């Protein structure tokens, strides 16, 4: 019989053990070993059985065990120490507070930041993530907490999370969607002062107001707000809005993104009102899904009941100044695009942001550029138009993004498109094996220090034999975990226990182990290693230098192509001849990843370049003493130095896809056969591969400080959050600055057709100029109704190619020296010829205002 209602009964703990509930309620336990040890001490077997879930643990411990623990002075003392450590972590100044105090003249560091993402990967027991975007968002919040950065996270609570993956007998991916009980998760419901549940409402065109309640997850010092539409009073199609992550049709996804963006802003307002938390000064949207937050903020500023009732253009400037947009995909198919008619339907007068003209909303997401589709609404395009600051997630991805979105700034070259880059990082306390941290700490490293370089430099003090012994322990742990998962997978595929004796010898803790785990998207080329099955078998079964592969990854439920890639790998790994050397582990998630990264010697990544935006899994492997074997894409293109791993050669420019993949697969096989495996098995008399260990040391020292999420978040603070807060304060004090900026932009755009460079003169360069010779340039510019302070006249100069195109040019600003009738002005500059060879220059005029982030911001330029 099935129950007609389900709920979770919370345990009643003895008074001396109540701190356990507090520890379980703050997700810091997921990256704090000492807290995990306390839960393990309650009941080690049960802790393992519940999948390291403190809430489940507390609910399943019998009363007699609680009585024993309450009487155990050692346990109670230890519990008190960990509880006191959490209190200190939550309240004492950290990097952000210390850094802000050390620069009293810099008042721009924001008092609060809002961080929006459609998914957050914090811990396996809160399955609200699908892959890299969510894991990155989770690491962002954890690192912000560790640094003391004041952030509020905003997302959705999906009743089914993302799917659980299993395999059919034939190796085809199967999906199941278990129902999550919020009362059994490490989250709490936000309540009003009178005890009633806090809710937000949204007007939608297809029914009554949508209700959503607000759940709060405590991610260390950071609150994560998650909206949930499974609320009594909502019709069924509203309840289903938060049913699952990345499911449903376009309309379903649009509803989710309206709830995330518009509802998320309202959830923040509600949370701050109830708790007294500081209102955010900066809003950061992690990919385009939450882009409607910008529309809601315009509504607040123009027609909101408590707003300043600004005009729309002024409100747009206020919102843009304080918004940061991060794009995560170099693949156009990864961007959410909705039919324009559908967006128009949802944002009319009966929509959630009534009062903001729907034609203005549609214009913000319009692909009104060459090659764009006028029938669609592009969430990334809206993200760029509503944010004054935008970035990609690696240097190469920034370059790719500038090319992808150059159409928004067609008058400028790709290099000047205002999209920067901050390379992603990973949260070391979550992903680095405890043994690695303890080993470094035992040799003088301080895990609590802000000095990341000093911490990883300690590996030089660890004897090679000790490093190698630790790596074998981690490899053996992975082998045990893989065998356990493999057994469970085969049983679900219908195998009897009697058929599975071979799994006891599957994988070997002394064999070179290569890991490969990622989404089964076509550009990630999950099956590149299978291009030549016979050569792969030879590598796996080499009599002296064998290799073993551990593979994992999910395909989107609607992606049959991705599922076919998985099936091809599964069928290969089912081959009795090699199944002890290659395994596919279903249901790749945080719980699997945490032993996988430390247990691998080599991390393989072979995407189609340049379609990997960043690729943080290789960073996690590197922090655990894994060497990367990767195409030069994403972060690896930036930080590979020739000694911290291997670069797989790419056949760029080959039009024949199959031929390109054959070439790159052959290069991969060659690297493994001739460089990777020989180095791994080249051991000294103590069985230690000395040259391999030296590569490990170099990897830790060269990559350890760079790949950290704390480095990433501090980069966001300095490069984006603080400047955004500074601009926002300049505009928001009484909104006079915002009004002036909006009026200035309108005036400049209106006058720009009359701006022209009428004449350019150059002096000081003879027929045979020498390096260092002065070049004096005078430009006569007509500004029409503008004045010199409205513009910047630039001398753009540098090397030229055979077509007279400037290559990597420099800019020198020309100064206004004379004014003439009719709005004409003379501008002068002098430069020294910097190098020999072909040299060229031109003069251009761009708008100039101290509140602009880039010359290209208005999208207009006049060139001689």
PDB file of C-alpha atoms in Angstrom, residues 546-670:
ATOM      1  CA  UNK A 546      49.167  -1.641 -18.931  1.00  0.00           C
ATOM      2  CA  UNK A 547      46.664   1.182 -18.738  1.00  0.00           C
ATOM      3  CA  UNK A 548      43.190   1.187 -17.181  1.00  0.00           C
ATOM      4  CA  UNK A 549      40.324   3.570 -17.898  1.00  0.00           C
ATOM      5  CA  UNK A 550      37.585   4.754 -15.546  1.00  0.00           C
ATOM      6  CA  UNK A 551      34.824   6.520 -17.488  1.00  0.00           C
ATOM      7  CA  UNK A 552      31.624   8.247 -16.379  1.00  0.00           C
ATOM      8  CA  UNK A 553      29.139  10.774 -17.715  1.00  0.00           C
ATOM      9  CA  UNK A 554      25.489  11.510 -18.366  1.00  0.00           C
ATOM     10  CA  UNK A 555      23.681  12.403 -21.569  1.00  0.00           C
ATOM     11  CA  UNK A 556      20.750  14.812 -21.507  1.00  0.00           C
ATOM     12  CA  UNK A 557      17.521  12.758 -21.437  1.00  0.00           C
ATOM     13  CA  UNK A 558      16.528  14.127 -24.851  1.00  0.00           C
ATOM     14  CA  UNK A 559      19.964  13.554 -26.433  1.00  0.00           C
ATOM     15  CA  UNK A 560      19.855  10.165 -28.136  1.00  0.00           C
ATOM     16  CA  UNK A 561      23.173  10.939 -29.815  1.00  0.00           C
ATOM     17  CA  UNK A 562      24.831  11.306 -26.428  1.00  0.00           C
ATOM     18  CA  UNK A 563      23.175   8.126 -25.203  1.00  0.00           C
ATOM     19  CA  UNK A 564      24.553   6.280 -28.230  1.00  0.00           C
ATOM     20  CA  UNK A 565      28.075   7.449 -27.300  1.00  0.00           C
ATOM     21  CA  UNK A 566      27.602   6.023 -23.805  1.00  0.00           C
ATOM     22  CA  UNK A 567      26.260   2.767 -25.187  1.00  0.00           C
ATOM     23  CA  UNK A 568      29.289   2.406 -27.463  1.00  0.00           C
ATOM     24  CA  UNK A 569      31.618   2.771 -24.476  1.00  0.00           C
ATOM     25  CA  UNK A 570      29.562   0.381 -22.345  1.00  0.00           C
ATOM     26  CA  UNK A 571      29.583  -2.264 -25.050  1.00  0.00           C
ATOM     27  CA  UNK A 572      33.349  -1.966 -25.377  1.00  0.00           C
ATOM     28  CA  UNK A 573      33.785  -2.197 -21.610  1.00  0.00           C
ATOM     29  CA  UNK A 574      31.556  -5.311 -21.534  1.00  0.00           C
ATOM     30  CA  UNK A 575      34.118  -7.202 -23.651  1.00  0.00           C
ATOM     31  CA  UNK A 576      35.409 -10.041 -21.408  1.00  0.00           C
ATOM     32  CA  UNK A 577      38.907  -9.590 -22.810  1.00  0.00           C
ATOM     33  CA  UNK A 578      39.306  -6.042 -21.486  1.00  0.00           C
ATOM     34  CA  UNK A 579      36.531  -5.470 -18.934  1.00  0.00           C
ATOM     35  CA  UNK A 580      39.054  -5.654 -16.096  1.00  0.00           C
ATOM     36  CA  UNK A 581      40.862  -2.660 -17.639  1.00  0.00           C
ATOM     37  CA  UNK A 582      38.021  -0.343 -18.720  1.00  0.00           C
ATOM     38  CA  UNK A 583      34.861   0.437 -16.766  1.00  0.00           C
ATOM     39  CA  UNK A 584      31.924   2.778 -17.217  1.00  0.00           C
ATOM     40  CA  UNK A 585      30.418   3.903 -13.922  1.00  0.00           C
ATOM     41  CA  UNK A 586      26.798   5.143 -14.126  1.00  0.00           C
ATOM     42  CA  UNK A 587      25.354   8.156 -12.304  1.00  0.00           C
ATOM     43  CA  UNK A 588      28.303  10.531 -12.276  1.00  0.00           C
ATOM     44  CA  UNK A 589      27.728  12.946  -9.385  1.00  0.00           C
ATOM     45  CA  UNK A 590      29.611  14.607  -6.532  1.00  0.00           C
ATOM     46  CA  UNK A 591      29.668  11.397  -4.484  1.00  0.00           C
ATOM     47  CA  UNK A 592      31.380   9.553  -7.331  1.00  0.00           C
ATOM     48  CA  UNK A 593      33.678  12.414  -8.257  1.00  0.00           C
ATOM     49  CA  UNK A 594      35.218  12.804  -4.803  1.00  0.00           C
ATOM     50  CA  UNK A 595      37.085   9.454  -4.893  1.00  0.00           C
ATOM     51  CA  UNK A 596      37.483   9.530  -8.694  1.00  0.00           C
ATOM     52  CA  UNK A 597      39.697  12.617  -9.044  1.00  0.00           C
ATOM     53  CA  UNK A 598      42.199  11.620  -6.325  1.00  0.00           C
ATOM     54  CA  UNK A 599      42.368   8.029  -7.568  1.00  0.00           C
ATOM     55  CA  UNK A 600      43.364   8.843 -11.139  1.00  0.00           C
ATOM     56  CA  UNK A 601      46.967   9.269 -12.242  1.00  0.00           C
ATOM     57  CA  UNK A 602      46.001  10.998 -15.491  1.00  0.00           C
ATOM     58  CA  UNK A 603      42.948  13.068 -16.353  1.00  0.00           C
ATOM     59  CA  UNK A 604      41.911  12.865 -20.002  1.00  0.00           C
ATOM     60  CA  UNK A 605      40.093  15.668 -21.814  1.00  0.00           C
ATOM     61  CA  UNK A 606      39.714  15.653 -25.586  1.00  0.00           C
ATOM     62  CA  UNK A 607      37.029  18.150 -26.612  1.00  0.00           C
ATOM     63  CA  UNK A 608      36.740  19.632 -30.040  1.00  0.00           C
ATOM     64  CA  UNK A 609      38.762  22.822 -29.651  1.00  0.00           C
ATOM     65  CA  UNK A 610      37.697  25.562 -28.804  1.00  0.00           C
ATOM     66  CA  UNK A 611      34.340  24.308 -27.501  1.00  0.00           C
ATOM     67  CA  UNK A 612      35.401  23.660 -23.893  1.00  0.00           C
ATOM     68  CA  UNK A 613      34.653  26.889 -22.034  1.00  0.00           C
ATOM     69  CA  UNK A 614      36.883  25.973 -19.090  1.00  0.00           C
ATOM     70  CA  UNK A 615      36.675  22.321 -17.963  1.00  0.00           C
ATOM     71  CA  UNK A 616      37.285  22.299 -14.220  1.00  0.00           C
ATOM     72  CA  UNK A 617      37.436  18.519 -13.724  1.00  0.00           C
ATOM     73  CA  UNK A 618      41.101  18.565 -14.750  1.00  0.00           C
ATOM     74  CA  UNK A 619      41.772  21.199 -12.092  1.00  0.00           C
ATOM     75  CA  UNK A 620      40.388  18.878  -9.417  1.00  0.00           C
ATOM     76  CA  UNK A 621      42.566  16.061 -10.664  1.00  0.00           C
ATOM     77  CA  UNK A 622      45.641  18.318 -10.620  1.00  0.00           C
ATOM     78  CA  UNK A 623      45.066  19.302  -6.982  1.00  0.00           C
ATOM     79  CA  UNK A 624      45.040  15.593  -6.128  1.00  0.00           C
ATOM     80  CA  UNK A 625      48.295  14.782  -7.898  1.00  0.00           C
ATOM     81  CA  UNK A 626      46.785  13.897 -11.266  1.00  0.00           C
ATOM     82  CA  UNK A 627      48.502  14.866 -14.508  1.00  0.00           C
ATOM     83  CA  UNK A 628      46.376  16.291 -17.294  1.00  0.00           C
ATOM     84  CA  UNK A 629      46.397  14.765 -20.759  1.00  0.00           C
ATOM     85  CA  UNK A 630      44.311  17.232 -22.679  1.00  0.00           C
ATOM     86  CA  UNK A 631      43.627  19.162 -25.830  1.00  0.00           C
ATOM     87  CA  UNK A 632      44.789  22.763 -25.405  1.00  0.00           C
ATOM     88  CA  UNK A 633      41.324  24.103 -24.687  1.00  0.00           C
ATOM     89  CA  UNK A 634      39.673  25.969 -21.811  1.00  0.00           C
ATOM     90  CA  UNK A 635      41.906  26.452 -18.781  1.00  0.00           C
ATOM     91  CA  UNK A 636      44.563  24.008 -20.048  1.00  0.00           C
ATOM     92  CA  UNK A 637      45.317  26.265 -23.021  1.00  0.00           C
ATOM     93  CA  UNK A 638      46.134  28.960 -20.466  1.00  0.00           C
ATOM     94  CA  UNK A 639      48.193  27.105 -17.853  1.00  0.00           C
ATOM     95  CA  UNK A 640      49.851  24.135 -19.555  1.00  0.00           C
ATOM     96  CA  UNK A 641      53.595  24.778 -19.337  1.00  0.00           C
ATOM     97  CA  UNK A 642      55.103  21.640 -20.882  1.00  0.00           C
ATOM     98  CA  UNK A 643      55.990  20.004 -17.560  1.00  0.00           C
ATOM     99  CA  UNK A 644      52.658  19.749 -15.697  1.00  0.00           C
ATOM    100  CA  UNK A 645      51.054  17.228 -18.053  1.00  0.00           C
ATOM    101  CA  UNK A 646      50.678  16.623 -21.782  1.00  0.00           C
ATOM    102  CA  UNK A 647      48.981  18.494 -24.617  1.00  0.00           C
ATOM    103  CA  UNK A 648      47.164  16.391 -27.208  1.00  0.00           C
ATOM    104  CA  UNK A 649      47.979  17.798 -30.669  1.00  0.00           C
ATOM    105  CA  UNK A 650      44.933  19.002 -32.589  1.00  0.00           C
ATOM    106  CA  UNK A 651      44.224  18.898 -36.306  1.00  0.00           C
ATOM    107  CA  UNK A 652      42.809  22.404 -36.502  1.00  0.00           C
ATOM    108  CA  UNK A 653      41.574  23.389 -39.935  1.00  0.00           C
ATOM    109  CA  UNK A 654      40.827  19.835 -41.116  1.00  0.00           C
ATOM    110  CA  UNK A 655      37.345  20.029 -42.664  1.00  0.00           C
ATOM    111  CA  UNK A 656      36.747  16.260 -42.734  1.00  0.00           C
ATOM    112  CA  UNK A 657      35.472  15.511 -39.221  1.00  0.00           C
ATOM    113  CA  UNK A 658      36.267  11.802 -39.347  1.00  0.00           C
ATOM    114  CA  UNK A 659      39.800  12.401 -40.618  1.00  0.00           C
ATOM    115  CA  UNK A 660      40.379  15.026 -37.919  1.00  0.00           C
ATOM    116  CA  UNK A 661      39.217  12.633 -35.189  1.00  0.00           C
ATOM    117  CA  UNK A 662      41.418   9.844 -36.604  1.00  0.00           C
ATOM    118  CA  UNK A 663      44.458  12.125 -36.486  1.00  0.00           C
ATOM    119  CA  UNK A 664      43.794  13.335 -32.955  1.00  0.00           C
ATOM    120  CA  UNK A 665      43.020   9.826 -31.679  1.00  0.00           C
ATOM    121  CA  UNK A 666      46.315   8.589 -33.138  1.00  0.00           C
ATOM    122  CA  UNK A 667      48.128  11.444 -31.409  1.00  0.00           C
ATOM    123  CA  UNK A 668      46.437  10.479 -28.138  1.00  0.00           C
ATOM    124  CA  UNK A 669      47.483   6.828 -28.483  1.00  0.00           C
ATOM    125  CA  UNK A 670      51.048   7.883 -29.288  1.00  0.00           C
TER     126      UNK A 670
END
